[in-house]
Coordinates of C-alpha atoms in Angstrom, one line a residue:
Chain A
X10 CA 33.6 112.9 115.4
X11 CA 35.2 112.2 119.0
X12 CA 37.1 114.3 121.3
X13 CA 40.7 113.1 120.3
X14 CA 40.5 113.1 116.9
X15 CA 41.2 116.9 116.8
X16 CA 44.6 116.0 118.9
X17 CA 48.1 115.2 117.9
X18 CA 49.1 111.8 118.7
X19 CA 52.3 111.8 120.8
X20 CA 55.4 109.9 119.9
X21 CA 55.3 108.3 123.4
X22 CA 52.0 107.2 125.2
X23 CA 50.7 108.7 128.1
X24 CA 51.4 105.4 130.1
X25 CA 49.9 106.0 134.0
X26 CA 52.8 106.8 136.1
X27 CA 55.4 106.1 133.6
X28 CA 58.2 108.7 133.4
X29 CA 59.5 109.1 130.0
X30 CA 62.6 111.1 129.6
X31 CA 62.8 113.6 127.4
X32 CA 62.5 112.7 123.6
X33 CA 63.4 115.2 120.6
X34 CA 62.3 114.8 116.8
X35 CA 58.8 113.2 117.1
X36 CA 55.5 113.3 115.3
X37 CA 54.2 115.4 118.1
X38 CA 56.8 118.1 118.3
X39 CA 56.9 118.3 114.1
X40 CA 53.1 118.7 113.9
X41 CA 52.7 120.7 116.5
X42 CA 55.2 123.2 116.0
X43 CA 52.9 123.6 112.8
X44 CA 50.0 124.3 115.0
X45 CA 52.0 127.0 116.7
X46 CA 51.9 128.8 113.2
X47 CA 48.2 128.9 112.6
X48 CA 46.4 132.2 111.5
X49 CA 49.7 133.2 110.9
X50 CA 52.1 134.4 107.5
X51 CA 55.3 132.5 106.4
X52 CA 57.4 134.8 104.7
X53 CA 60.2 134.6 101.7
X54 CA 63.3 136.4 102.9
X55 CA 66.5 136.6 100.6
X56 CA 68.9 138.4 103.2
X57 CA 69.0 139.6 107.3
X58 CA 66.9 142.5 106.2
X59 CA 64.0 141.5 104.4
X60 CA 64.1 138.7 107.3
X61 CA 63.7 141.8 110.3
X62 CA 61.0 143.6 108.0
X63 CA 59.2 140.1 108.0
X64 CA 59.3 139.7 111.9
X65 CA 58.9 143.8 112.6
X66 CA 55.7 142.9 110.4
X67 CA 54.2 140.5 112.6
X68 CA 55.3 136.8 110.2
X69 CA 55.1 134.0 112.5
X70 CA 58.1 132.6 110.4
X71 CA 60.7 133.5 107.5
X72 CA 61.6 131.2 104.7
X73 CA 65.2 131.8 103.8
X74 CA 66.1 131.1 100.2
X75 CA 68.5 132.5 97.6
X76 CA 66.0 134.1 94.8
X77 CA 62.3 134.4 95.2
X78 CA 60.1 132.5 93.1
X79 CA 59.8 135.6 90.8
X80 CA 63.1 135.6 90.1
X81 CA 63.7 132.3 89.7
X82 CA 61.5 132.2 86.9
X83 CA 62.6 135.2 85.5
X84 CA 66.8 134.0 85.5
X85 CA 66.0 130.4 84.9
X86 CA 68.5 127.8 85.3
X87 CA 68.6 125.1 88.2
X88 CA 67.5 126.4 91.6
X89 CA 69.4 124.8 94.9
X90 CA 69.0 125.4 98.8
X91 CA 70.7 128.1 99.9
X92 CA 74.3 128.9 101.2
X93 CA 74.6 128.1 104.5
X94 CA 76.4 131.7 105.1
X95 CA 73.2 133.5 103.6
X96 CA 70.7 131.0 106.3
X97 CA 73.2 131.4 109.1
X98 CA 73.1 135.1 108.9
X99 CA 69.4 134.9 108.4
X100 CA 69.1 132.7 111.6
X101 CA 71.7 135.3 113.6
X102 CA 69.0 138.1 112.7
X103 CA 65.4 137.1 113.8
X104 CA 64.2 135.3 116.8
X105 CA 61.1 134.0 114.9
X106 CA 61.3 130.6 113.3
X107 CA 63.1 130.4 110.1
X108 CA 62.8 127.4 107.0
X109 CA 64.6 127.0 104.6
X110 CA 64.0 124.9 101.1
X111 CA 65.8 121.8 99.9
X112 CA 65.2 120.3 96.3
X113 CA 62.6 117.8 96.0
X114 CA 64.5 114.2 96.9
X115 CA 67.4 115.9 97.6
X116 CA 67.5 114.2 101.2
X117 CA 71.8 115.6 101.8
X118 CA 70.4 119.4 101.1
X119 CA 68.3 118.7 103.7
X120 CA 71.0 117.3 106.0
X121 CA 72.4 120.3 105.5
X122 CA 69.9 122.2 106.2
X123 CA 68.9 120.2 109.9
X124 CA 72.5 120.7 111.1
X125 CA 72.4 124.3 110.3
X126 CA 69.7 124.3 113.1
X127 CA 66.5 125.7 110.8
X128 CA 63.1 125.2 112.3
X129 CA 61.5 124.0 109.3
X130 CA 62.4 122.7 106.3
X131 CA 60.4 123.0 102.8
X132 CA 60.9 120.1 100.2
X133 CA 60.1 122.7 97.3
X134 CA 58.9 122.4 93.7
X135 CA 60.3 126.2 93.5
X136 CA 63.4 124.2 93.5
X137 CA 64.6 122.0 91.0
X138 CA 63.9 118.7 91.7
X139 CA 66.4 116.3 92.0
X140 CA 65.0 113.0 92.6
X141 CA 62.0 112.6 89.7
X142 CA 61.3 109.2 91.6
X143 CA 61.5 109.4 95.4
X144 CA 60.6 112.6 97.8
X145 CA 63.3 112.5 100.9
X146 CA 62.4 110.0 104.0
X147 CA 61.2 112.9 106.0
X148 CA 61.0 110.3 108.9
X149 CA 64.6 110.2 108.9
X150 CA 65.2 113.8 110.5
X151 CA 64.6 115.5 113.7
X152 CA 63.7 118.8 111.7
X153 CA 60.1 118.6 110.7
X154 CA 59.1 119.3 106.6
X155 CA 56.0 120.5 105.1
X156 CA 55.6 119.8 101.5
X157 CA 53.4 121.2 99.0
X158 CA 50.4 119.3 97.1
X159 CA 48.0 119.6 94.3
X160 CA 45.3 117.5 96.1
X161 CA 44.7 115.2 98.5
X162 CA 46.7 112.0 97.2
X163 CA 49.5 113.7 97.0
X164 CA 49.3 115.6 100.5
X165 CA 48.3 112.1 102.1
X166 CA 51.9 111.0 100.3
X167 CA 53.9 113.1 101.4
X168 CA 52.2 112.5 105.0
X169 CA 53.1 108.8 104.6
X170 CA 56.6 110.4 104.0
X171 CA 57.0 111.9 107.2
X172 CA 55.5 115.7 106.6
X173 CA 54.5 117.5 109.4
X174 CA 53.0 120.1 107.6
X175 CA 50.9 120.7 104.1
X176 CA 50.8 123.6 101.9
X177 CA 48.6 123.9 99.3
X178 CA 50.8 124.5 96.0
X179 CA 50.1 127.6 94.0
X180 CA 52.1 129.0 90.9
X181 CA 55.0 130.4 93.1
X182 CA 56.5 134.0 91.5
X183 CA 53.3 134.9 89.3
X184 CA 50.9 136.9 91.8
X185 CA 48.1 134.9 90.6
X186 CA 46.5 133.2 92.9
X187 CA 44.3 131.1 91.0
X188 CA 46.3 128.0 91.3
X189 CA 46.3 128.2 94.9
X190 CA 42.6 128.0 94.7
X191 CA 42.2 125.5 92.4
X192 CA 44.5 123.3 94.6
X193 CA 42.8 124.2 98.1
X194 CA 39.6 123.7 96.5
X195 CA 40.3 120.3 95.3
X196 CA 42.0 119.4 98.9
X197 CA 38.9 120.7 100.5
X198 CA 36.5 118.7 98.5
X199 CA 38.0 115.5 98.7
X200 CA 38.0 115.8 102.2
X201 CA 34.4 116.2 102.3
X202 CA 33.7 114.0 99.6
X203 CA 35.5 111.1 101.8
X204 CA 33.8 112.2 105.1
X205 CA 30.3 111.3 103.0
X206 CA 31.2 108.0 102.2
X207 CA 30.3 104.4 104.1
X208 CA 33.2 103.0 105.7
X209 CA 33.3 100.1 102.9
X210 CA 33.9 102.3 100.4
X211 CA 36.9 103.8 101.8
X212 CA 39.1 101.0 100.7
X213 CA 38.4 102.0 97.4
X214 CA 39.0 105.7 98.2
X215 CA 42.0 104.8 99.3
X216 CA 42.9 103.3 96.3
X217 CA 42.3 106.0 94.0
X218 CA 43.5 108.6 96.2
X219 CA 46.5 106.4 95.9
X220 CA 47.4 106.9 99.2
X221 CA 47.2 104.5 102.7
X222 CA 43.8 103.1 104.2
X223 CA 44.6 104.2 107.7
X224 CA 45.4 108.0 106.6
X225 CA 42.2 107.9 104.6
X226 CA 40.1 106.1 107.4
X227 CA 41.8 109.1 109.8
X228 CA 40.5 112.3 107.1
X229 CA 36.9 110.9 106.5
X230 CA 36.3 110.6 110.4
X231 CA 38.1 113.9 111.4
X232 CA 37.1 115.9 108.5
X233 CA 40.6 117.2 107.7
X234 CA 44.2 116.1 107.4
X235 CA 46.4 115.2 110.7
X236 CA 48.8 118.1 109.8
X237 CA 48.0 121.8 109.6
X238 CA 47.2 123.0 106.3
X239 CA 48.6 126.1 104.5
X240 CA 48.3 127.7 101.5
X241 CA 51.5 128.9 98.9
X242 CA 52.2 130.3 95.4
X243 CA 50.8 133.3 93.8
X244 CA 49.6 135.3 96.9
X245 CA 50.2 138.6 96.7
X246 CA 47.2 141.3 98.3
X247 CA 45.7 140.7 101.8
X248 CA 42.2 140.3 99.9
X249 CA 44.3 137.1 98.3
X250 CA 45.4 135.7 102.1
X251 CA 41.7 136.1 103.3
X252 CA 40.3 134.6 100.0
X253 CA 42.5 131.7 100.8
X254 CA 42.0 131.5 104.5
X255 CA 37.9 131.6 104.0
X256 CA 38.8 128.5 101.3
X257 CA 40.1 126.7 104.4
X258 CA 43.7 127.7 104.8
X259 CA 44.8 127.1 108.3
X260 CA 47.8 129.5 107.2
X261 CA 49.8 131.7 104.2
X262 CA 53.1 131.5 102.8
X263 CA 54.1 134.8 100.7
X264 CA 57.1 134.4 98.3
X265 CA 57.5 136.9 95.8
X266 CA 54.7 139.1 96.7
X267 CA 55.7 141.1 99.6
X268 CA 59.6 141.9 98.4
X269 CA 59.0 142.2 94.6
X270 CA 56.0 144.7 95.8
X271 CA 56.5 148.7 95.7
X272 CA 56.1 148.9 99.8
X273 CA 57.3 145.6 101.6
X274 CA 57.0 146.4 105.1
X275 CA 53.4 147.9 105.0
X276 CA 52.3 144.8 102.8
X277 CA 53.6 142.4 104.9
X278 CA 51.9 144.3 107.7
X279 CA 48.8 144.5 106.0
X280 CA 48.9 140.7 104.7
X281 CA 49.5 139.4 108.6
X282 CA 46.1 141.9 109.6
X283 CA 44.2 140.6 106.9
X284 CA 45.3 136.9 107.3
X285 CA 44.1 137.3 111.5
X286 CA 40.8 139.1 110.5
X287 CA 40.1 137.5 107.4
X288 CA 36.2 137.1 107.6
X289 CA 35.9 141.0 108.1
X290 CA 35.8 142.6 105.2
X291 CA 36.0 146.4 107.0
X292 CA 39.3 145.0 108.2
X293 CA 40.3 143.6 105.1
X294 CA 39.6 146.8 103.1
X295 CA 41.4 149.4 105.8
X296 CA 44.4 147.2 105.3
X297 CA 44.2 147.4 101.6
X298 CA 44.4 151.1 101.3
X299 CA 47.3 153.0 100.1
X300 CA 50.0 149.6 100.0
X301 CA 51.6 150.7 96.4
X302 CA 52.4 148.5 93.6
X303 CA 51.5 145.1 93.9
X304 CA 54.0 142.7 92.4
X305 CA 53.4 142.8 88.3
X306 CA 51.9 139.4 87.7
X307 CA 52.0 136.8 85.6
X308 CA 48.8 134.8 84.0
X309 CA 49.6 131.6 84.7
X310 CA 47.8 130.3 81.9
X311 CA 50.7 132.4 79.8
X312 CA 53.3 130.2 81.0
X313 CA 53.9 127.5 78.8
X314 CA 54.1 123.8 80.5
X315 CA 57.4 122.8 81.2
X316 CA 57.7 125.9 83.4
X317 CA 54.8 125.5 85.8
X318 CA 56.3 124.9 89.3
X319 CA 53.2 123.5 90.7
X320 CA 53.3 120.5 88.2
X321 CA 56.9 119.3 89.9
X322 CA 55.9 116.4 92.4
X323 CA 53.5 113.3 92.3
Chain B
X4 CA 27.1 138.9 123.3
X5 CA 25.2 137.9 126.5
X6 CA 25.2 134.7 128.3
X7 CA 23.9 131.9 126.6
X8 CA 24.6 128.9 129.5
X9 CA 25.6 128.7 133.5
X10 CA 28.7 127.1 132.2
X11 CA 31.6 129.9 133.0
X12 CA 32.3 131.1 129.9
X13 CA 36.1 131.8 128.8
X14 CA 37.9 133.5 125.8
X15 CA 40.9 132.2 123.9
X16 CA 42.6 134.7 122.4
X17 CA 42.7 134.7 118.6
X18 CA 44.7 136.4 116.8
X19 CA 47.3 133.9 116.1
X20 CA 48.4 130.6 117.3
X21 CA 46.4 127.0 117.9
X22 CA 43.0 128.5 118.8
X23 CA 41.1 126.0 117.8
X24 CA 42.6 123.2 120.3
X25 CA 42.1 125.3 123.3
X26 CA 38.4 125.6 122.5
X27 CA 38.0 121.7 122.1
X28 CA 40.1 121.3 125.3
X29 CA 37.8 123.9 127.3
X30 CA 34.8 122.1 126.1
X31 CA 35.5 119.0 127.2
X32 CA 36.7 120.6 130.6
X33 CA 33.1 121.8 131.1
X34 CA 33.3 125.6 129.9
X35 CA 31.9 127.5 127.3
X36 CA 34.4 128.5 124.9
X37 CA 34.4 131.4 122.4
X38 CA 37.6 133.1 120.6
X39 CA 38.3 136.6 121.1
X40 CA 39.6 139.4 118.4
X41 CA 38.1 142.4 119.5
X42 CA 38.2 144.5 123.0
X43 CA 34.7 144.5 123.2
X44 CA 34.7 140.5 123.6
X45 CA 35.7 140.2 126.6
X46 CA 33.2 141.7 128.2
X47 CA 31.6 138.9 129.0
X48 CA 34.4 136.4 130.0
X49 CA 34.9 134.6 133.2
X50 CA 38.2 133.5 132.5
X51 CA 40.9 134.1 129.2
X52 CA 43.4 131.2 127.8
X53 CA 46.6 133.0 125.3
X54 CA 47.4 130.1 123.3
X55 CA 50.4 129.2 121.9
X56 CA 51.7 130.4 118.8
X57 CA 54.2 133.4 117.8
X58 CA 54.6 136.0 120.8
X59 CA 55.9 138.3 118.7
X60 CA 53.0 138.2 116.2
X61 CA 50.8 137.9 118.7
X62 CA 51.8 141.2 120.7
X63 CA 52.0 143.3 117.4
X64 CA 48.4 141.9 116.5
X65 CA 47.3 142.6 119.9
X66 CA 48.5 146.5 119.9
X67 CA 47.5 147.2 116.4
X68 CA 44.1 146.0 117.1
X69 CA 43.5 147.8 120.5
X70 CA 43.2 144.6 122.8
X71 CA 46.8 144.8 124.5
X72 CA 45.6 147.9 127.0
X73 CA 41.9 146.2 127.8
X74 CA 43.5 143.0 128.4
X75 CA 45.9 144.3 130.6
X76 CA 43.4 145.6 132.4
X77 CA 41.0 143.1 132.8
X78 CA 43.7 140.8 134.1
X79 CA 44.9 143.3 136.7
X80 CA 41.4 143.2 137.3
X81 CA 41.1 139.6 138.4
X82 CA 40.2 137.8 135.0
X83 CA 41.4 134.6 135.5
X84 CA 43.9 133.8 132.8
X85 CA 46.1 130.9 131.5
X86 CA 49.1 131.3 128.9
X87 CA 50.7 128.4 127.0
X88 CA 54.1 128.8 125.8
X89 CA 53.0 132.1 123.7
X90 CA 50.7 132.8 126.2
X91 CA 53.2 132.5 129.0
X92 CA 55.2 134.8 127.8
X93 CA 52.5 137.2 127.3
X94 CA 51.8 136.7 130.8
X95 CA 55.0 137.5 132.4
X96 CA 56.1 140.6 133.8
X97 CA 59.4 140.0 132.4
X98 CA 60.9 138.9 129.4
X99 CA 64.5 137.6 128.3
X100 CA 65.3 137.0 124.3
X101 CA 62.3 139.2 123.0
X102 CA 62.6 141.3 120.5
X103 CA 63.3 144.9 120.6
X104 CA 60.1 146.6 122.0
X105 CA 58.2 143.4 122.6
X106 CA 56.2 144.4 125.8
X107 CA 54.0 141.7 127.5
X108 CA 50.4 141.9 129.4
X109 CA 51.9 140.8 132.6
X110 CA 50.3 139.8 135.7
X111 CA 52.7 137.0 136.7
X112 CA 56.1 137.7 138.8
X113 CA 58.1 136.0 136.6
X114 CA 61.2 136.1 134.5
X115 CA 60.3 133.9 131.0
X116 CA 62.9 133.4 128.5
X117 CA 61.7 133.1 125.2
X118 CA 63.1 129.9 123.1
X119 CA 65.2 128.9 126.2
X120 CA 65.2 125.1 125.1
X121 CA 66.7 125.8 122.0
X122 CA 65.0 126.0 118.3
X123 CA 62.9 123.2 116.6
X124 CA 65.1 120.7 116.6
X125 CA 65.5 120.6 120.6
X126 CA 61.7 120.7 121.0
X127 CA 60.9 117.1 123.0
X128 CA 57.9 115.0 124.9
X129 CA 58.3 114.4 127.7
X130 CA 56.4 113.2 131.6
X131 CA 56.4 115.9 133.8
X132 CA 55.3 115.7 137.7
X133 CA 52.3 118.7 138.2
X134 CA 51.2 119.9 141.4
X135 CA 47.6 118.5 142.3
X136 CA 48.0 116.1 138.8
X137 CA 47.9 112.7 140.7
X138 CA 49.4 110.7 137.2
X139 CA 52.2 112.5 135.3
X140 CA 51.3 114.8 132.1
X141 CA 52.9 113.8 128.8
X142 CA 53.9 117.2 128.0
X143 CA 54.7 118.8 124.4
X144 CA 57.9 121.2 124.4
X145 CA 57.7 123.1 121.1
X146 CA 60.4 126.3 121.0
X147 CA 59.4 126.6 124.3
X148 CA 60.0 128.9 127.0
X149 CA 61.0 128.5 130.6
X150 CA 60.9 130.1 133.8
X151 CA 63.9 131.7 134.9
X152 CA 63.1 133.7 138.4
X153 CA 59.8 133.8 140.0
X154 CA 58.9 135.9 142.5
X155 CA 57.5 135.1 146.3
X156 CA 53.6 135.0 145.5
X157 CA 54.3 132.1 142.6
X158 CA 53.9 129.1 143.0
X159 CA 56.1 126.4 141.1
X160 CA 53.5 123.9 139.6
X161 CA 56.0 122.0 137.4
X162 CA 59.4 121.5 136.8
X163 CA 61.2 119.2 134.4
X164 CA 61.7 115.7 136.0
X165 CA 64.8 114.6 133.8
X166 CA 67.6 115.6 130.8
X167 CA 69.9 118.1 130.3
X168 CA 67.3 120.8 131.5
X169 CA 66.5 119.0 134.8
X170 CA 65.1 121.2 137.7
X171 CA 63.9 123.9 135.3
X172 CA 60.5 125.8 135.8
X173 CA 58.0 125.0 133.5
X174 CA 54.5 125.6 135.2
X175 CA 53.6 128.3 137.2
X176 CA 50.4 129.8 139.6
X177 CA 49.8 133.0 141.3
X178 CA 46.6 134.2 142.5
X179 CA 44.4 133.8 139.3
X180 CA 46.6 133.1 136.6
X181 CA 48.2 129.9 135.8
X182 CA 50.7 129.3 133.3
X183 CA 53.0 126.4 131.6
X184 CA 55.7 126.1 129.1
X185 CA 54.0 123.2 127.1
X186 CA 50.5 122.4 125.3
X187 CA 48.2 120.4 126.9
X188 CA 45.9 121.8 124.1
X189 CA 47.6 119.6 121.4
X190 CA 47.7 116.1 124.0
X191 CA 44.6 114.9 124.3
X192 CA 44.9 115.4 127.9
X193 CA 42.4 118.2 129.3
X194 CA 43.4 118.1 132.9
X195 CA 45.4 121.4 133.0
X196 CA 42.6 123.2 131.1
X197 CA 40.2 121.5 134.3
X198 CA 42.8 123.2 136.5
X199 CA 41.8 126.6 135.5
X200 CA 38.6 126.1 134.6
X201 CA 38.4 124.9 138.4
X202 CA 40.0 128.3 138.4
X203 CA 38.0 130.2 137.0
X204 CA 34.4 128.4 138.4
X205 CA 36.1 129.2 142.3
X206 CA 36.2 133.1 141.4
X207 CA 32.6 132.8 140.3
X208 CA 31.7 130.8 143.0
X209 CA 33.2 133.7 145.6
X210 CA 32.0 136.5 143.8
X211 CA 28.3 135.6 143.8
X212 CA 28.1 133.8 147.4
X213 CA 27.0 130.7 145.6
X214 CA 28.9 127.5 145.4
X215 CA 26.1 125.8 143.5
X216 CA 25.9 128.0 140.8
X217 CA 27.1 125.1 138.7
X218 CA 27.6 121.6 140.6

């Protein structure tokens, strides 16, 4: 592995002596933003009060949305981008980055979110997809995007469309971590497989992954995605977070797991601590004590196929 | 832990943020890099980096895991430190735009404004003229702070060269402390890290009176 492979390619080249005036919205600052979130927890919040609790607990960012996945699941119906007033309220309330969700393919929702000044857009399968063929062309935006993926091919297709951060999908709103585990293990295993392939077999690997050869080669050489990889979906306890970090996640999204639990502030703090000390069971044990009721879970197996969110997106 | 090589041993505060990138850069700049999360891990260090990340999260975790006071003491006693972005905020004696109750480790006689350039859509790349570097440094600013005021002992190392924020101070040095608003660790250019390793090395040389400890 060469030294530079760990580094982000910047949008403007470092030509000797050339002075480049400030440039916004480059791949460098989009992907770099996600690098700064690493080792942290991003929490779903539905109002300013929850956002403050998340910030106080040590969240690195909050995800503003109208209903947490557990409620979307319970109430059904079409789920859309949140009300701008509600997003404004959250941006006003906290100083940490604020993310918000747009429907898959809904570029106009994304335009609105960018104009509101959110720091990251999640093109999310948790909302009802707006386009069943195309995802958003994320290169068209100054604001960076995070997208979900169940496997390496899906992750690389999203990166091709301009995603600056990937989160493995889980089954959101269930408190059942099993899908998050499956998808993280799948992505990591596919990366390891690429690393072991001789160069001349990467062409067919790219075809099988349905991803561009250049990206496939980059992953094979670096042994990692060219963007940050978080985990999401079904994480409800400090031990869930610690397990996902040990499986190779670089950080954690927690949705319904915090504010659907008995004591949100304490649980939020515990998950933050367990994410930092994911490899120290003594710390994870200590923070897991006395948290009260975890969210009531749903087994993914009990959810009929058409209602599984992780299967949205392709 | 003990010493395993003659290279200067530099810690990277590993509570949250882009720790791995700093470790890689330090190694390229000729240091041995060790992620540190616990007070006892500070003992064998010749220097420390406070990485980029979320300053409120780092502050919170440093407090909870009893790193805050030991770090403050080590830096007060002369441990060289380099802070990037959130790390610059942590090293500032005073901050503006922090959350209520957010404390800093301090040491740099500066006032730093958090998220000074704006939100993520205002994040940018630009070339900077940096003191001691012959060729401009291509810098990434991500929801970056700037230095609002500097004390007499503080040397300004770089300012924004053009655009709306022209003239803003984005790199400073004071005795054993270095801080930048930007993130050299993610650009593939290890010259800022080499500057810091140089600061660490000259302190080591001065301490044991043998400039030939390593080269």
